[in-house]
Amino acid sequence: MEKLFIFDTTLRDGEQVPGCQLNTIEKIEIAKALEELGVDVIEAGFPVSSPGDFNSVVEISKAVTWPTICALTRAVEKDIEVAAEALKHAKKKRIHTGIGTSDYHIRYKFNSTQEEIIKRAAAATAYAKKFVEDVEFYAEDAGRTDNEYLAKVVQAVVNAGATVINIPDTTGYCLPTEYGLKIKYLLDHVDMKNAILSTHCHQDLGMATANSIMGVINGARQVEVTINGIGERAGNTSLEEVVMTIKSHKELNIETNINTQKIYPLSKMVSSLMNMPVQPNKAIVGRNAFAHSSGIHQDGVLKNISTYEIIDPKEVGINDNSIVLTARSGRHALKSRLNLLDIKVDADELSEIYEKFLNLADRKKDINDEDLLILAGKEANGTNRIKLDYLQVTSGKGVRCVAVITLDISSEKFTATSFGNGPVDAAINAVKEILKRQVIIQEFLIQAINKGSDDLGKVHMQVEYNGVNYYGFSANTDIVTASVEAFINAINKIPV
Ligand code: KIV
Ligand code: ZN
């Protein structure tokens, strides 16, 4: 097996998404999770671009041990000096310098010539080499650069000491065959004894993963990726897609260092810290990526999972049941979910529950475990042990949010007061204060049922306790009350 190096640029190219900027503490949290995931290189930022980026590279360099920490620069001496300074605490460090090589960039961005650009590329590489051993060079817009000229640029920077040559399809323009042939052309025409080629593909035409894989098949040995595929415009190549493609296609004889079971938790972390929801049908990490809803598929999956699933969800860290019960589900799926809930039924009982199930499913999109317990005549575990007795919140502009809450727990009253960064946060903190349990909110969704400010707010909440997820729901015209009730509803399902 040959090794494919995973270069993660979530914290640099990924963080260029408007409105999704992270602070240094959040970046450190993600960097440590990337280290646990097993990435080889973390591109931590573009230090000359702002003091915040500089500081993040410094702090990530201190916090992370195994992966190489990489800092981006233009082919400008000052950028390279600042990057070297930011990397000074990194145990393994890399400077990523480069310049645009397509005619579009040479003419319109630099008003220069091909010869001049080669000189600047080689000079920047040689300059970076004075500070660090490991220098990566990027030929920006290589996707639209003529291969013959690109090979001359690559040869010049390899001669100047570059260890990795990045071939970005900056505008996401290439076709997979075209990109693969570009990589092959470079390997055939440049003396690459001491360097490897890297892919860096953008998603503008939806081909980033296909292009990266074609690059790898044609000899690239590093891929530049981001978690959830976030990045400029339509995004970058997504780490999870490339890694799982490589893992699924053993015939490629390539391996990565990624612990794939950490993929899903990290995807959730990035999505929540960046406030960027993952589209439900996103490959590998989308909510529906492993959800089977048609009756025919559910029946097949229950008979043998390999009929409709190429990856075991557990391999990417997803433990949830993948069968979604909807009006299209058959008896087989219903019976299997009832079994999981420890409800044993004979054929007649199953038919009776199935009738009621179809009735409900016509009115409600998907049927959850609590609905099934009710259909089967069972009460959800300890449903009403904890009740909301009293809630008062103070919030507003310039006011510190505070909540006073009284809970009725098995007919005994408990009161607490708490602050928070908003009314819901304050109220949930007060509930936690009374219950003293390490309950973590995993998902929190508020929806208006109709329209208008007098509308009923529906709150769905998923909480985690001791590694198990519990769902809560409530609807109320007061969304703070609905949120607290949904939280309590979930907690009531935790076995006492
Ligand atoms: O897409 C691109 O060309 C880049 C380079 C700066 C590496 O992100
Ligand atoms: Zn990019």
Coordinates of C-alpha atoms and ligand atoms in Angstrom, one line a residue:
M1 CA 0.0 0.0 0.0
E2 CA 1.2 3.5 -0.8
K3 CA 0.6 6.3 1.6
L4 CA -1.6 9.3 0.7
F5 CA -0.9 12.4 2.8
I6 CA -3.9 14.3 4.0
F7 CA -3.4 18.0 4.1
D8 CA -6.3 19.7 5.9
T9 CA -7.1 23.3 5.0
T10 CA -10.4 23.7 7.0
L11 CA -8.7 26.4 9.1
R12 CA -7.3 28.4 6.1
D13 CA -9.2 27.8 2.8
G14 CA -12.3 26.5 4.7
E15 CA -12.3 29.5 7.0
Q16 CA -12.6 31.9 4.0
V17 CA -16.3 31.3 3.9
P18 CA -18.1 34.6 4.6
G19 CA -19.7 34.7 8.1
C20 CA -18.0 31.6 9.3
Q21 CA -14.9 32.9 10.9
L22 CA -13.6 31.2 14.0
N23 CA -11.7 32.7 17.0
T24 CA -8.4 31.3 18.1
I25 CA -9.8 29.1 20.8
E26 CA -12.2 27.5 18.4
K27 CA -9.4 27.0 15.9
I28 CA -7.3 25.2 18.5
E29 CA -10.2 23.0 19.3
I30 CA -10.6 22.0 15.7
A31 CA -6.8 21.6 15.2
K32 CA -6.6 19.2 18.1
A33 CA -9.6 17.2 16.7
L34 CA -7.8 17.1 13.3
E35 CA -4.7 15.7 15.1
E36 CA -6.9 13.0 16.7
L37 CA -8.4 12.3 13.3
G38 CA -4.9 11.6 12.0
V39 CA -4.3 14.3 9.4
D40 CA -0.7 14.7 8.3
V41 CA -0.7 18.4 7.7
I42 CA -2.8 21.2 9.2
E43 CA -2.9 24.5 7.2
A44 CA -3.4 26.8 10.1
G45 CA -3.7 30.2 8.4
F46 CA -2.3 33.0 6.3
P47 CA -0.2 34.8 9.0
V48 CA 0.5 38.0 7.1
S49 CA -3.2 38.6 6.4
S50 CA -4.2 39.7 9.9
P51 CA -2.9 39.6 13.5
G52 CA -5.7 37.1 14.3
D53 CA -4.5 34.7 11.7
F54 CA -0.9 35.2 12.9
N55 CA -1.9 34.5 16.4
S56 CA -3.9 31.4 15.5
V57 CA -0.9 29.9 13.7
V58 CA 1.3 30.5 16.8
E59 CA -1.3 29.0 19.2
I60 CA -2.0 26.0 17.0
S61 CA 1.7 25.4 16.6
K62 CA 2.0 25.2 20.4
A63 CA -1.2 23.1 20.9
V64 CA -0.5 20.3 18.3
T65 CA 2.2 17.7 18.3
W66 CA 2.1 15.2 15.5
P67 CA 0.8 16.9 12.3
T68 CA 3.0 19.3 10.3
I69 CA 1.7 22.9 10.8
C70 CA 1.6 24.8 7.5
A71 CA 1.3 28.6 6.9
L72 CA 0.3 30.2 3.6
T73 CA 2.1 33.0 1.9
R74 CA 2.2 34.8 -1.4
A75 CA 5.5 34.8 -3.3
V76 CA 6.5 37.8 -1.3
E77 CA 9.5 38.0 1.1
K78 CA 7.6 39.8 3.9
D79 CA 4.8 37.1 3.8
I80 CA 7.4 34.4 4.1
E81 CA 9.2 36.1 7.0
V82 CA 6.0 36.5 8.9
A83 CA 4.9 32.9 8.3
A84 CA 8.3 31.7 9.6
E85 CA 7.9 33.7 12.7
A86 CA 4.3 32.4 13.3
L87 CA 5.6 28.8 12.9
K88 CA 8.4 29.2 15.4
H89 CA 6.8 26.9 18.0
A90 CA 5.7 24.2 15.6
K91 CA 7.3 20.8 16.1
K92 CA 7.1 20.1 12.3
K93 CA 6.6 23.2 10.1
R94 CA 5.9 23.9 6.5
I95 CA 5.7 27.2 4.5
H96 CA 3.2 27.1 1.6
T97 CA 4.2 29.8 -0.9
G98 CA 3.1 30.3 -4.5
I99 CA 1.9 32.4 -7.3
G100 CA -0.7 32.4 -10.1
T101 CA 0.5 30.6 -13.3
S102 CA -2.4 30.7 -15.7
D103 CA -2.5 33.4 -18.4
Y104 CA -5.5 35.0 -16.6
H105 CA -3.4 35.5 -13.5
I106 CA -0.1 36.4 -15.3
R107 CA -1.8 39.0 -17.5
Y108 CA -4.6 40.5 -15.4
K109 CA -3.4 40.0 -11.8
F110 CA 0.4 40.5 -12.2
N111 CA 0.7 42.3 -15.6
S112 CA 3.7 40.1 -16.0
T113 CA 5.3 37.5 -18.3
Q114 CA 5.6 33.7 -18.0
E115 CA 9.4 34.0 -17.6
E116 CA 9.1 36.6 -14.9
I117 CA 6.6 34.4 -13.0
I118 CA 9.0 31.4 -13.1
K119 CA 11.8 33.6 -11.6
R120 CA 9.5 34.9 -8.8
A121 CA 8.3 31.3 -8.1
A122 CA 11.8 29.9 -7.8
A123 CA 13.0 33.0 -5.7
A124 CA 10.1 32.6 -3.2
T125 CA 10.8 28.9 -2.8
A126 CA 14.5 29.5 -2.3
Y127 CA 13.7 32.3 0.2
A128 CA 11.3 30.1 2.2
K129 CA 13.9 27.4 2.2
K130 CA 16.2 29.7 4.3
F131 CA 13.6 29.4 7.2
V132 CA 12.2 25.9 6.9
E133 CA 13.2 22.6 5.3
D134 CA 9.7 21.7 4.2
V135 CA 8.5 24.1 1.5
E136 CA 5.3 23.6 -0.5
F137 CA 4.8 25.6 -3.7
Y138 CA 1.3 26.3 -5.1
A139 CA 0.8 27.2 -8.8
E140 CA -2.5 29.1 -8.4
D141 CA -5.0 28.4 -11.1
A142 CA -2.9 25.4 -12.3
G143 CA -6.2 23.9 -13.5
R144 CA -6.3 26.5 -16.3
T145 CA -2.5 26.7 -16.9
D146 CA -1.0 25.2 -20.0
N147 CA 0.7 21.9 -19.1
E148 CA 3.9 22.6 -20.9
Y149 CA 4.4 25.9 -19.1
L150 CA 3.2 24.4 -15.8
A151 CA 5.9 21.7 -16.1
K152 CA 8.6 24.5 -16.4
V153 CA 7.3 26.2 -13.3
V154 CA 7.2 23.0 -11.3
Q155 CA 10.8 22.0 -12.5
A156 CA 12.0 25.5 -11.4
V157 CA 10.6 25.2 -7.9
V158 CA 11.7 21.6 -7.4
N159 CA 15.2 22.8 -8.3
A160 CA 14.9 25.6 -5.8
G161 CA 14.1 23.0 -3.1
A162 CA 10.3 22.6 -2.9
T163 CA 9.3 19.3 -1.3
V164 CA 5.6 19.4 -2.2
I165 CA 4.1 20.9 -5.4
N166 CA 0.4 21.9 -5.1
I167 CA -1.6 21.8 -8.4
P168 CA -4.7 23.8 -7.5
D169 CA -7.8 23.8 -9.7
T170 CA -8.5 27.1 -8.1
T171 CA -11.7 27.8 -10.1
G172 CA -13.0 24.3 -10.0
Y173 CA -13.0 24.2 -13.8
C174 CA -11.2 20.9 -14.8
L175 CA -12.8 17.7 -15.8
P176 CA -11.7 14.6 -13.9
T177 CA -9.8 13.1 -16.9
E178 CA -8.2 16.5 -17.7
Y179 CA -7.0 17.0 -14.1
G180 CA -5.7 13.4 -13.9
L181 CA -3.8 13.8 -17.1
K182 CA -2.3 17.1 -15.9
I183 CA -0.9 15.2 -12.9
K184 CA 0.4 12.5 -15.1
Y185 CA 1.9 15.0 -17.5
L186 CA 3.9 16.7 -14.7
L187 CA 5.2 13.4 -13.3
D188 CA 6.3 12.4 -16.8
H189 CA 8.0 15.7 -17.7
V190 CA 9.5 16.9 -14.4
D191 CA 12.3 15.3 -12.4
M192 CA 10.4 14.8 -9.1
K193 CA 12.9 12.6 -7.2
N194 CA 12.7 14.8 -4.0
A195 CA 9.2 16.1 -4.2
I196 CA 5.5 14.9 -4.4
L197 CA 2.5 16.4 -6.2
S198 CA -0.5 17.5 -4.2
T199 CA -4.1 18.0 -5.4
H200 CA -6.2 21.0 -4.4
C201 CA -9.6 21.0 -6.0
H202 CA -12.5 23.4 -5.8
Q203 CA -16.2 22.4 -6.1
D204 CA -17.5 25.0 -8.6
L205 CA -18.8 22.4 -11.0
G206 CA -19.3 19.7 -8.3
M207 CA -16.2 17.7 -9.3
A208 CA -13.7 18.4 -6.5
T209 CA -13.7 14.8 -5.1
A210 CA -13.7 13.2 -8.6
N211 CA -10.8 15.5 -9.6
S212 CA -8.8 14.8 -6.5
I213 CA -9.3 11.0 -6.9
M214 CA -8.2 11.2 -10.5
G215 CA -5.1 13.1 -9.4
V216 CA -4.3 10.4 -6.9
I217 CA -4.9 7.6 -9.4
N218 CA -2.4 9.4 -11.7
G219 CA 0.3 9.7 -9.0
A220 CA -0.5 12.6 -6.7
R221 CA 0.5 11.6 -3.1
Q222 CA -1.1 14.4 -1.1
V223 CA -4.7 15.7 -1.2
E224 CA -5.8 19.1 0.2
V225 CA -9.2 18.9 1.7
T226 CA -11.6 20.5 4.3
I227 CA -14.1 19.0 6.7
N228 CA -17.6 19.0 5.2
G229 CA -16.0 20.4 2.0
I230 CA -16.3 23.9 3.3
G231 CA -14.4 26.7 1.5
E232 CA -14.6 29.6 -0.9
R233 CA -17.7 29.8 -3.1
A234 CA -18.9 26.2 -3.6
G235 CA -16.2 24.9 -1.4
N236 CA -13.1 22.6 -1.4
T237 CA -12.7 18.9 -1.8
S238 CA -14.2 17.3 1.3
L239 CA -11.9 15.2 3.5
E240 CA -14.6 12.6 4.3
E241 CA -15.4 11.9 0.7
V242 CA -11.8 11.4 -0.4
V243 CA -10.8 9.3 2.6
M244 CA -13.9 7.0 2.4
T245 CA -13.4 6.6 -1.4
I246 CA -9.8 5.5 -0.8
K247 CA -10.9 3.2 2.0
S248 CA -13.7 1.7 0.0
H249 CA -11.6 1.1 -3.1
K250 CA -8.9 -1.3 -1.8
E251 CA -7.9 -2.0 -5.4
L252 CA -6.2 1.5 -5.5
N253 CA -3.6 0.1 -3.1
I254 CA -3.5 3.4 -1.2
E255 CA -4.0 4.1 2.5
T256 CA -4.3 7.2 4.7
N257 CA -3.6 7.7 8.3
I258 CA -7.2 8.7 9.1
N259 CA -9.1 7.2 12.0
T260 CA -12.4 7.2 10.1
Q261 CA -14.6 6.7 13.2
K262 CA -13.7 10.3 14.2
I263 CA -15.1 11.8 11.0
Y264 CA -18.7 12.3 12.0
P265 CA -18.1 13.9 15.4
L266 CA -15.6 16.3 13.8
S267 CA -18.0 17.1 11.0
K268 CA -20.6 18.1 13.6
M269 CA -18.0 20.1 15.6
V270 CA -17.0 22.1 12.5
S271 CA -20.6 22.6 11.4
S272 CA -21.6 23.9 14.8
L273 CA -18.5 26.1 15.5
M274 CA -18.8 27.7 12.0
N275 CA -22.6 27.9 12.1
M276 CA -22.7 26.1 8.8
P277 CA -25.3 23.4 8.6
V278 CA -24.4 20.3 6.6
Q279 CA -26.8 19.6 3.7
P280 CA -28.9 16.6 4.6
N281 CA -27.9 14.6 1.5
K282 CA -24.2 15.4 1.8
A283 CA -22.2 12.2 1.2
I284 CA -20.8 10.5 4.3
V285 CA -21.8 13.1 6.9
G286 CA -25.3 14.4 5.8
R287 CA -28.2 13.5 8.1
N288 CA -29.6 11.3 5.3
A289 CA -26.4 9.8 4.1
F290 CA -27.2 6.4 5.7
A291 CA -31.0 6.8 6.0
H292 CA -33.1 4.3 4.1
S293 CA -36.7 5.3 3.7
S294 CA -38.2 3.4 0.8
G295 CA -39.9 0.1 1.8
I296 CA -37.9 -1.9 -0.8
H297 CA -34.6 -0.5 0.4
Q298 CA -35.5 -1.0 4.1
D299 CA -36.5 -4.6 3.4
G300 CA -33.2 -5.3 1.6
V301 CA -31.1 -3.6 4.3
L302 CA -32.7 -5.6 7.0
K303 CA -32.1 -8.8 5.1
N304 CA -28.5 -7.9 4.3
I305 CA -27.0 -4.5 4.8
S306 CA -24.7 -4.8 1.8
T307 CA -27.8 -4.7 -0.6
Y308 CA -28.0 -0.9 -0.3
E309 CA -25.0 0.2 1.9
I310 CA -21.4 0.4 0.8
I311 CA -20.1 1.8 4.1
D312 CA -21.0 0.7 7.6
P313 CA -22.1 4.0 9.2
K314 CA -20.1 2.9 12.4
E315 CA -16.9 3.2 10.3
V316 CA -17.4 7.0 10.1
G317 CA -18.6 7.3 13.7
I318 CA -22.4 7.2 13.2
N319 CA -24.3 4.9 15.5
D320 CA -27.8 5.8 14.9
N321 CA -30.4 3.5 13.4
S322 CA -30.4 4.1 9.7
I323 CA -34.0 3.1 9.0
V324 CA -36.3 6.1 8.9
L325 CA -39.9 5.1 9.4
T326 CA -42.2 6.9 6.9
A327 CA -45.4 6.1 5.1
R328 CA -43.3 4.1 2.6
S329 CA -41.9 1.7 5.3
G330 CA -43.0 -1.9 5.3
R331 CA -43.9 -4.3 8.2
H332 CA -40.4 -5.7 8.2
A333 CA -38.9 -2.3 9.1
L334 CA -41.6 -1.6 11.7
K335 CA -41.1 -5.0 13.4
S336 CA -37.4 -4.5 13.5
R337 CA -37.7 -1.1 15.1
L338 CA -40.2 -2.4 17.7
N339 CA -37.7 -5.2 18.5
L340 CA -35.0 -2.6 19.1
L341 CA -37.4 -0.9 21.5
D342 CA -37.8 -4.2 23.2
I343 CA -41.5 -4.5 22.2
K344 CA -42.3 -8.1 21.2
V345 CA -45.4 -8.5 19.0
D346 CA -47.1 -11.5 17.3
A347 CA -48.4 -11.3 13.7
D348 CA -51.9 -10.0 14.7
E349 CA -50.5 -7.3 17.0
L350 CA -48.0 -6.3 14.3
S351 CA -50.9 -5.9 11.7
E352 CA -52.8 -3.8 14.2
I353 CA -49.9 -1.5 15.0
Y354 CA -49.0 -1.3 11.3
E355 CA -52.5 0.0 10.4
K356 CA -52.2 2.8 13.1
F357 CA -48.6 3.5 12.0
L358 CA -49.7 4.1 8.3
N359 CA -52.5 6.3 9.5
L360 CA -50.1 8.4 11.6
A361 CA -47.4 8.4 8.9
D362 CA -49.8 9.9 6.4
R363 CA -50.1 13.0 8.7
K364 CA -46.5 13.1 10.1
K365 CA -43.3 12.9 7.9
D366 CA -41.3 10.5 10.0
I367 CA -42.3 8.5 13.0
N368 CA -40.0 8.5 16.0
D369 CA -39.5 6.0 18.8
E370 CA -41.8 7.9 21.1
D371 CA -44.6 7.7 18.5
L372 CA -44.1 4.0 18.2
L373 CA -44.2 3.5 22.0
I374 CA -47.6 5.2 22.0
L375 CA -48.9 3.3 19.0
A376 CA -47.8 0.1 20.8
G377 CA -49.6 1.2 23.9
K378 CA -46.4 1.7 25.9
E379 CA -45.5 4.8 27.8
A380 CA -42.2 6.5 27.0
N381 CA -39.7 5.9 29.8
G382 CA -40.7 8.0 32.9
T383 CA -42.3 10.6 30.6
N384 CA -43.5 13.1 33.2
R385 CA -41.2 12.7 36.2
I386 CA -39.7 16.2 35.7
K387 CA -42.2 19.0 34.9
L388 CA -41.7 22.7 34.3
D389 CA -43.5 24.5 37.1
Y390 CA -42.4 28.1 36.7
L391 CA -40.2 30.0 34.3
Q392 CA -39.3 33.7 34.3
V393 CA -36.7 35.2 32.0
T394 CA -35.3 38.6 31.6
S395 CA -33.7 39.5 28.4
G396 CA -33.2 42.4 26.0
K397 CA -30.6 44.7 24.5
G398 CA -28.0 45.8 27.0
V399 CA -29.5 43.4 29.7
R400 CA -27.7 40.4 31.1
C401 CA -30.1 37.5 30.5
V402 CA -31.2 35.8 33.7
A403 CA -33.7 33.0 34.2
V404 CA -35.5 31.7 37.3
I405 CA -36.9 28.2 37.1
T406 CA -38.9 25.9 39.3
L407 CA -39.0 22.2 38.4
D408 CA -41.4 19.7 39.9
I409 CA -39.5 16.5 40.3
S410 CA -41.6 13.6 41.5
S411 CA -43.9 16.1 43.2
E412 CA -41.1 18.0 45.0
K413 CA -40.2 21.6 43.9
F414 CA -36.7 22.8 43.2
T415 CA -35.8 26.4 42.1
A416 CA -32.7 27.9 40.5
T417 CA -31.5 31.1 39.0
S418 CA -29.0 31.3 36.2
F419 CA -27.4 33.6 33.7
G420 CA -26.7 32.9 30.0
N421 CA -25.7 34.5 26.7
G422 CA -29.4 34.5 25.7
P423 CA -32.8 33.7 27.3
V424 CA -32.7 30.1 26.2
D425 CA -29.1 29.6 27.4
A426 CA -30.0 31.1 30.8
A427 CA -33.1 28.9 31.2
I428 CA -31.3 25.7 30.2
N429 CA -28.4 26.6 32.6
A430 CA -31.0 26.9 35.4
V431 CA -32.4 23.5 34.6
K432 CA -28.9 22.0 34.6
E433 CA -28.2 23.7 37.9
I434 CA -31.1 21.8 39.5
L435 CA -30.5 18.5 37.8
K436 CA -26.7 18.5 38.2
R437 CA -26.3 16.1 35.2
Q438 CA -23.7 16.3 32.4
V439 CA -26.3 16.6 29.6
I440 CA -24.9 18.0 26.4
I441 CA -27.2 19.5 23.8
Q442 CA -26.3 18.0 20.4
E443 CA -29.0 19.5 18.2
F444 CA -31.4 22.3 18.7
L445 CA -34.0 23.3 16.1
I446 CA -36.6 25.9 16.4
Q447 CA -39.3 26.1 13.7
A448 CA -42.3 28.3 13.2
I449 CA -45.4 26.1 12.4
N450 CA -47.1 28.8 10.3
K451 CA -46.1 32.4 9.8
G452 CA -46.4 35.5 11.9
S453 CA -45.1 36.7 15.3
D454 CA -48.0 35.1 17.1
D455 CA -47.0 31.6 15.7
L456 CA -46.4 28.4 17.7
G457 CA -42.7 27.6 17.8
K458 CA -41.8 23.9 17.6
V459 CA -38.5 22.8 19.3
H460 CA -36.7 19.6 18.5
M461 CA -33.8 18.9 20.7
Q462 CA -31.3 16.1 20.8
V463 CA -29.2 15.7 24.0
E464 CA -26.4 13.3 24.9
Y465 CA -26.0 11.7 28.3
N466 CA -23.3 9.0 28.9
G467 CA -22.8 8.5 25.2
V468 CA -26.5 7.9 24.4
N469 CA -28.7 10.3 22.5
Y470 CA -32.2 11.3 23.7
Y471 CA -34.8 13.3 21.7
G472 CA -37.1 16.0 23.1
F473 CA -39.9 18.0 21.6
S474 CA -42.3 20.7 22.6
A475 CA -44.4 23.4 20.9
N476 CA -45.4 26.7 22.5
T477 CA -46.0 30.3 21.5
D478 CA -43.2 31.2 23.8
I479 CA -40.0 29.8 22.3
V480 CA -38.0 29.9 25.5
T481 CA -40.7 27.8 27.3
A482 CA -40.8 25.5 24.3
S483 CA -37.0 25.1 24.4
V484 CA -37.0 24.3 28.1
E485 CA -39.9 21.9 27.8
A486 CA -38.1 20.1 24.9
F487 CA -35.0 19.8 27.0
I488 CA -37.0 18.4 29.9
N489 CA -38.8 16.1 27.6
A490 CA -35.5 14.6 26.4
I491 CA -34.2 14.4 30.0
N492 CA -37.3 12.5 31.1
K493 CA -36.3 9.7 28.7
I494 CA -33.0 9.1 30.4
P495 CA -33.3 6.0 32.5
V496 CA -33.3 6.9 36.3
Ligands
KIV1 O1 -7.4 27.5 -4.5 C1 -6.2 27.9 -4.5 O2 -5.5 28.1 -5.5 C2 -5.6 28.1 -3.1 C3 -4.1 28.4 -3.1 C4 -3.9 29.6 -2.3 C5 -3.4 27.2 -2.6 O3 -6.3 28.0 -2.2
ZN2 ZN -8.1 26.9 -2.6

